PDB file of C-alpha atoms in Angstrom:
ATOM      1  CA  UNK A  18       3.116  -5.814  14.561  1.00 90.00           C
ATOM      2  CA  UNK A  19       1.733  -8.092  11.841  1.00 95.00           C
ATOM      3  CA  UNK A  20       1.601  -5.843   8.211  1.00 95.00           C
ATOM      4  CA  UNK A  21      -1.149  -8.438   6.882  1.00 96.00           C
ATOM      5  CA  UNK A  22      -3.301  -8.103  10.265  1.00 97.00           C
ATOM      6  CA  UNK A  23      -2.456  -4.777  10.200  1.00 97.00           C
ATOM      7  CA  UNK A  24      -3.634  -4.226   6.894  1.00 97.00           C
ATOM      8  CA  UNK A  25      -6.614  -6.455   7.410  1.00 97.00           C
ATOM      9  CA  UNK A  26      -8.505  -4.461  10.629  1.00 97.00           C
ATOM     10  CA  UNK A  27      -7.746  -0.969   8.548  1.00 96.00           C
ATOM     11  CA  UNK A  28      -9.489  -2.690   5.841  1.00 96.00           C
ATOM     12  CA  UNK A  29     -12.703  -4.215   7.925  1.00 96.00           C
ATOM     13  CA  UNK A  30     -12.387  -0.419  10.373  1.00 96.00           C
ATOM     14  CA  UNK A  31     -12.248   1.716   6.939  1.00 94.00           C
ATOM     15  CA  UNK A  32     -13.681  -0.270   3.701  1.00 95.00           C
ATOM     16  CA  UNK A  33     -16.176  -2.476   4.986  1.00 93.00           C
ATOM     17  CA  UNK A  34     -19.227  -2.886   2.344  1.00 92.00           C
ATOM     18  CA  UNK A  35     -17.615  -1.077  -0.055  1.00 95.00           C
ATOM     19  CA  UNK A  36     -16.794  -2.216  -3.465  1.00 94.00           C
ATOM     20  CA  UNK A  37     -13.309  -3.670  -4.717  1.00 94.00           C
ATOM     21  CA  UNK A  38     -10.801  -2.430  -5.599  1.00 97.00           C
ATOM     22  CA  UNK A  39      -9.632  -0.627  -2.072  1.00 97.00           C
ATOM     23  CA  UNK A  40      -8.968   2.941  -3.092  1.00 97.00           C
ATOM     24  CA  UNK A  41      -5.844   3.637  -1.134  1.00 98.00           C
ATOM     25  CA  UNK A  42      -6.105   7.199  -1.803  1.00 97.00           C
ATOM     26  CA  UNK A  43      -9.913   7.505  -0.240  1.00 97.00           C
ATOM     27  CA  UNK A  44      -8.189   5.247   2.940  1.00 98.00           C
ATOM     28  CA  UNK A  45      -5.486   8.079   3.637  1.00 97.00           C
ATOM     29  CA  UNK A  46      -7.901  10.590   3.315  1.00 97.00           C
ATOM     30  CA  UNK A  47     -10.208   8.804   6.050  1.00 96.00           C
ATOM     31  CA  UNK A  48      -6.688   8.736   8.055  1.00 95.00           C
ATOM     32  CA  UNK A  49      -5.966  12.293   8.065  1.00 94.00           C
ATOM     33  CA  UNK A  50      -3.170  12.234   5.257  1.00 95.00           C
ATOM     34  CA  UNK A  51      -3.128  14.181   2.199  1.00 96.00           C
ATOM     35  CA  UNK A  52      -2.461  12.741  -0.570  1.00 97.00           C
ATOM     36  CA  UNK A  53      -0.782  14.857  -3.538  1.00 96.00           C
ATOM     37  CA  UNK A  54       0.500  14.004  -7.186  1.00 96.00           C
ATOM     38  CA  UNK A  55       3.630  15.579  -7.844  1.00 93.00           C
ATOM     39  CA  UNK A  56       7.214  15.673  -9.977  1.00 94.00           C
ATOM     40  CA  UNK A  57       9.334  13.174  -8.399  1.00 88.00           C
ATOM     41  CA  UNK A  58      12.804  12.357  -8.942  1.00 86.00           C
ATOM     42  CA  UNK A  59      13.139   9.147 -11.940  1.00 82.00           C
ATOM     43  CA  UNK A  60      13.736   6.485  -9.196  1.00 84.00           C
ATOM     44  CA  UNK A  61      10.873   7.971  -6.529  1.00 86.00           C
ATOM     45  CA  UNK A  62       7.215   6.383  -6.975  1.00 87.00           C
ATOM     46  CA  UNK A  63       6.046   7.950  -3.429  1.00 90.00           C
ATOM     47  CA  UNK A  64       7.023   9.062  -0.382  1.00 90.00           C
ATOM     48  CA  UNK A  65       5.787   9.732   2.900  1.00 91.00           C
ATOM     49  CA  UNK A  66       6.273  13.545   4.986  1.00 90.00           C
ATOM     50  CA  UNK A  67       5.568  13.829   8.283  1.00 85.00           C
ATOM     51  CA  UNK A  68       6.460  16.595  10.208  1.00 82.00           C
ATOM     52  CA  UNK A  69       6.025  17.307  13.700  1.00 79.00           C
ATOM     53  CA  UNK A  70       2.914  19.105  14.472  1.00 80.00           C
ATOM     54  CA  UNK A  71       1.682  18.797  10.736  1.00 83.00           C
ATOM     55  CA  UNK A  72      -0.759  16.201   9.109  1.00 87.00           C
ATOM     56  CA  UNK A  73       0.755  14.094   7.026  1.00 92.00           C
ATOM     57  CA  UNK A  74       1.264  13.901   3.644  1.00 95.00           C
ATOM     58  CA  UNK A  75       1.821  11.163   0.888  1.00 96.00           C
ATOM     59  CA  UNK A  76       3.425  12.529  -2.280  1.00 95.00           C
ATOM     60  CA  UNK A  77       2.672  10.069  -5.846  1.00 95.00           C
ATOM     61  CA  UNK A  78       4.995  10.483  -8.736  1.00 94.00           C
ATOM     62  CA  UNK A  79       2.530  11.920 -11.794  1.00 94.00           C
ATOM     63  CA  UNK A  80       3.924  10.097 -14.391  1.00 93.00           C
ATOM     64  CA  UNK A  81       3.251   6.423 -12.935  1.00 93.00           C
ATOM     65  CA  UNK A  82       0.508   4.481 -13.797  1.00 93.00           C
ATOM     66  CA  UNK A  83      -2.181   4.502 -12.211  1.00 95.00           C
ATOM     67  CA  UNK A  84      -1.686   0.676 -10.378  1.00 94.00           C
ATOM     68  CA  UNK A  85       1.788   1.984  -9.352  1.00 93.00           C
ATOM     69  CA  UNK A  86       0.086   4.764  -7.862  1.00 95.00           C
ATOM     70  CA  UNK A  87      -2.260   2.955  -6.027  1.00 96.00           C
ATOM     71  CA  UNK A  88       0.488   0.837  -4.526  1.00 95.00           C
ATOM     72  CA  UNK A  89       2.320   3.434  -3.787  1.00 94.00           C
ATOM     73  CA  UNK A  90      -0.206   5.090  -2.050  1.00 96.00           C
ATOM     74  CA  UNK A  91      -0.967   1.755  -0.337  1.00 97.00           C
ATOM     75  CA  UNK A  92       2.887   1.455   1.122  1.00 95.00           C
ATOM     76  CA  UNK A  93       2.571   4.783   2.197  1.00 94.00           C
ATOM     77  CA  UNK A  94       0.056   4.229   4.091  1.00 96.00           C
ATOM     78  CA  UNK A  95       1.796   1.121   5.815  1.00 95.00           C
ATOM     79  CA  UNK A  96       4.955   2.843   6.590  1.00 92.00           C
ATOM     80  CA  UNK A  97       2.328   5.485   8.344  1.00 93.00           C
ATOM     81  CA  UNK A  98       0.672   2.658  10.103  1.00 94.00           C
ATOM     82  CA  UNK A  99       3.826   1.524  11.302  1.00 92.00           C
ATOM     83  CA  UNK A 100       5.444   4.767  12.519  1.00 87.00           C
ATOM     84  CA  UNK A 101       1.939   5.260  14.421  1.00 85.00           C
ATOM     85  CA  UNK A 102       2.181   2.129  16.212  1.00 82.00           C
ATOM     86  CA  UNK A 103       6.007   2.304  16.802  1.00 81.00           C
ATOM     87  CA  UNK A 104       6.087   6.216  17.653  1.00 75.00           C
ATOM     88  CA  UNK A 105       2.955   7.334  18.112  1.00 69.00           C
ATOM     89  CA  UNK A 106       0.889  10.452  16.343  1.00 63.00           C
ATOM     90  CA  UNK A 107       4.586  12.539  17.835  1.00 61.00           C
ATOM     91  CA  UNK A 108       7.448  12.190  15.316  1.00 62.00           C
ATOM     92  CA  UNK A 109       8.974  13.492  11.835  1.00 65.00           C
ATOM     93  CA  UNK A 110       9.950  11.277   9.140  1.00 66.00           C
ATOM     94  CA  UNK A 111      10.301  10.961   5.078  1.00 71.00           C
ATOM     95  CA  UNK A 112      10.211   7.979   3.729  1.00 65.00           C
ATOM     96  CA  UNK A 113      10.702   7.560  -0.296  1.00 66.00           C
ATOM     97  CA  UNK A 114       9.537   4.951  -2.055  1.00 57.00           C
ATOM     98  CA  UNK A 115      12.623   3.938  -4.777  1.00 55.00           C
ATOM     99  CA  UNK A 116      14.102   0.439  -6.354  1.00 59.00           C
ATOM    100  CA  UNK A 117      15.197  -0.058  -2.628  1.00 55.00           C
ATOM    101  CA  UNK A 118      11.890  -0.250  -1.242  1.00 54.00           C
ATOM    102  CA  UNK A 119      11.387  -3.805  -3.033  1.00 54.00           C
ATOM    103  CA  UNK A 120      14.998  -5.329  -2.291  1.00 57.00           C
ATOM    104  CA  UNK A 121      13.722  -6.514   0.862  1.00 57.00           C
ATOM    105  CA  UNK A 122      16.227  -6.013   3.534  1.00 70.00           C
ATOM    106  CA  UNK A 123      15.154  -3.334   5.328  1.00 80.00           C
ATOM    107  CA  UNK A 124      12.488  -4.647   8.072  1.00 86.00           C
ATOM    108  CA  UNK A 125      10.163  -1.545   7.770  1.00 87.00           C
ATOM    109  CA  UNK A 126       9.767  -1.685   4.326  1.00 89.00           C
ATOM    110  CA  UNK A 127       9.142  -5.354   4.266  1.00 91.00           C
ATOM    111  CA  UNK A 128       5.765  -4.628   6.417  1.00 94.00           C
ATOM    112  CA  UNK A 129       4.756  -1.535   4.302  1.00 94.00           C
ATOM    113  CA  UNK A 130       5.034  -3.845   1.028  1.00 93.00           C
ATOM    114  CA  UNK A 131       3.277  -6.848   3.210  1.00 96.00           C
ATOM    115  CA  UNK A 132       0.803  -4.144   4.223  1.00 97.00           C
ATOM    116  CA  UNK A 133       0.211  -2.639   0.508  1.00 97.00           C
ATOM    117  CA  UNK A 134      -0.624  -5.802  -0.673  1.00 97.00           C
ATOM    118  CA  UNK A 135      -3.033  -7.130   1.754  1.00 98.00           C
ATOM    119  CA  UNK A 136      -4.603  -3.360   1.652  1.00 98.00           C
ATOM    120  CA  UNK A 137      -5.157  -3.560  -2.222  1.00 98.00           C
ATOM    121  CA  UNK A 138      -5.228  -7.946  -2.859  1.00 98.00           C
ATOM    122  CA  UNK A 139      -6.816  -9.279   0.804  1.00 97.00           C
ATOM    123  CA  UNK A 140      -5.762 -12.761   1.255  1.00 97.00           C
ATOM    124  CA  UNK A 141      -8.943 -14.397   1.707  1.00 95.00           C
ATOM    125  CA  UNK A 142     -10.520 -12.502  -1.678  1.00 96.00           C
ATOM    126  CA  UNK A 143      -7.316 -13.632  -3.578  1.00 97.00           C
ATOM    127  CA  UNK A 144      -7.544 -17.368  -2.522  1.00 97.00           C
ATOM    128  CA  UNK A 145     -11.416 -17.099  -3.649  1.00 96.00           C
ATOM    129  CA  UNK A 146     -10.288 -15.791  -6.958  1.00 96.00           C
ATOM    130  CA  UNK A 147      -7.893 -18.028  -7.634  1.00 95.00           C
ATOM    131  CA  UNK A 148     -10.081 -21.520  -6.727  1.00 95.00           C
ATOM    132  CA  UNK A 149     -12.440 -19.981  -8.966  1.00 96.00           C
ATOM    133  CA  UNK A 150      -9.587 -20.495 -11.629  1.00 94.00           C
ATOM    134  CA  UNK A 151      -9.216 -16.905 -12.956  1.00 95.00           C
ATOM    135  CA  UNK A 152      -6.128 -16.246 -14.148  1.00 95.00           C
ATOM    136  CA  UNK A 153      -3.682 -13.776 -13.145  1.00 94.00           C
ATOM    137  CA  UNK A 154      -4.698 -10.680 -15.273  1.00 95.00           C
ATOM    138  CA  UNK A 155      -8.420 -10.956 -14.459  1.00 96.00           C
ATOM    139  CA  UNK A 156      -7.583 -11.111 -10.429  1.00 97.00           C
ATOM    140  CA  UNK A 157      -5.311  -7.896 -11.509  1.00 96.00           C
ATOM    141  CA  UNK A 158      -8.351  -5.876 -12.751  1.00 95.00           C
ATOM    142  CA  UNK A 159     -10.452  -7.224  -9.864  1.00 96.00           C
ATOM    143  CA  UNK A 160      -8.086  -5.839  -7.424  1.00 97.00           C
ATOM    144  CA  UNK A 161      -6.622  -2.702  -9.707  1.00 95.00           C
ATOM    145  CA  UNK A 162      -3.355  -4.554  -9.182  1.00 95.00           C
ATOM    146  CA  UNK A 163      -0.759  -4.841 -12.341  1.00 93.00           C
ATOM    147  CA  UNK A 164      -0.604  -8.802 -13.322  1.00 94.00           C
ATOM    148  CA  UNK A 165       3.097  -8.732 -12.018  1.00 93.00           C
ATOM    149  CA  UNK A 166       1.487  -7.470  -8.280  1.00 94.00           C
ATOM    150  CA  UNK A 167      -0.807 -10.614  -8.397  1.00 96.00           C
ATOM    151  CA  UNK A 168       1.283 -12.930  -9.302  1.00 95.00           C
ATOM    152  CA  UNK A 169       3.703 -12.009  -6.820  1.00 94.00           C
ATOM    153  CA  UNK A 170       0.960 -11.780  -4.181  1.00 96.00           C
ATOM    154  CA  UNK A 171       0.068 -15.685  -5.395  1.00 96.00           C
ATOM    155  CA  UNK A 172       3.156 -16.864  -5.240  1.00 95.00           C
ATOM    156  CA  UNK A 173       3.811 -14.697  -1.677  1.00 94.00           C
ATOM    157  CA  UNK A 174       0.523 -16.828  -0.845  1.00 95.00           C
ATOM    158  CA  UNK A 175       1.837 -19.861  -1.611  1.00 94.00           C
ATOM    159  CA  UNK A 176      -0.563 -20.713  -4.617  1.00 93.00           C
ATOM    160  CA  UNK A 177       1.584 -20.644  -7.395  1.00 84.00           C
ATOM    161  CA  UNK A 178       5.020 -21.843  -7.883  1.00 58.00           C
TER     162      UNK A 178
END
């Protein structure tokens, strides 16, 4: 499993010809999961609920922004992606999105974060963007991203130091 070629035939299979930014939310839809804005716990952006027999569902917290939504929504869908490849359409599982899910030690979250940002900033749209010379916060609004999200996806890319 590769998160950014993962990321990159859901993309061309779900958003082809349509517009930037990706609207995660409209993906999961398209994928059978609801998608619901809700009260979550301080440290909780998202999380994903999956129970046997059930669709799934991808809970936002309501009182983040609307880009941390969207990436969120975006990991949520990775981890889903990944638990469908790995398990198959038969399993249960919650995942919540917290401070941990960034750390980077935990293989499965690695891909959904790898996989969020190729969903939202694809690689080859970011290198155009960037040898066009815009900077950071105008790639951000392209994409929908927060300028911290792009310049992390540059640097991720290798095009910034």
């Amino acid at each position: 499993m590769n998160p950014q070629t993962d990321a990159s035939e859901l993309l061309t299979t779900m958003w082809s010809g349509r517009p930037l930014p990706v609207d995660p939310v409209q993906i999961a839809w398209e994928l059978g999961i609801d998608v619901v804005e809700t009260m979550l716990p301080d440290n909780v952006s998202g999380a994903l609920i999956k129970d046997e027999g059930r669709d799934p569902v991808i809970l936002l917290c309501n009182s983040d922004s609307k880009n941390r939504k969207r990436f969120s929504c975006a990991h949520e869908i990775g981890h889903y992606v990944y638990r469908l490849a790995t398990n198959g359409a038969h399993y249960e599982y919650i995942d919540f999105r917290n401070e941990l899910s960034a750390t980077g030690n935990d293989s499965e979250e690695i891909y959904a974060n790898q996989f969020a940002a190729e969903l939202l900033m694809p690689a080859k749209e970011v290198q155009s963007l960037n040898t066009q010379g815009l900077p950071a916060f105008l790639i951000a609004q392209h994409f929908g991203v927060s300028d911290d999200a792009v310049r992390f996806r540059l640097k991720n890319l290798g095009l910034s130091s």
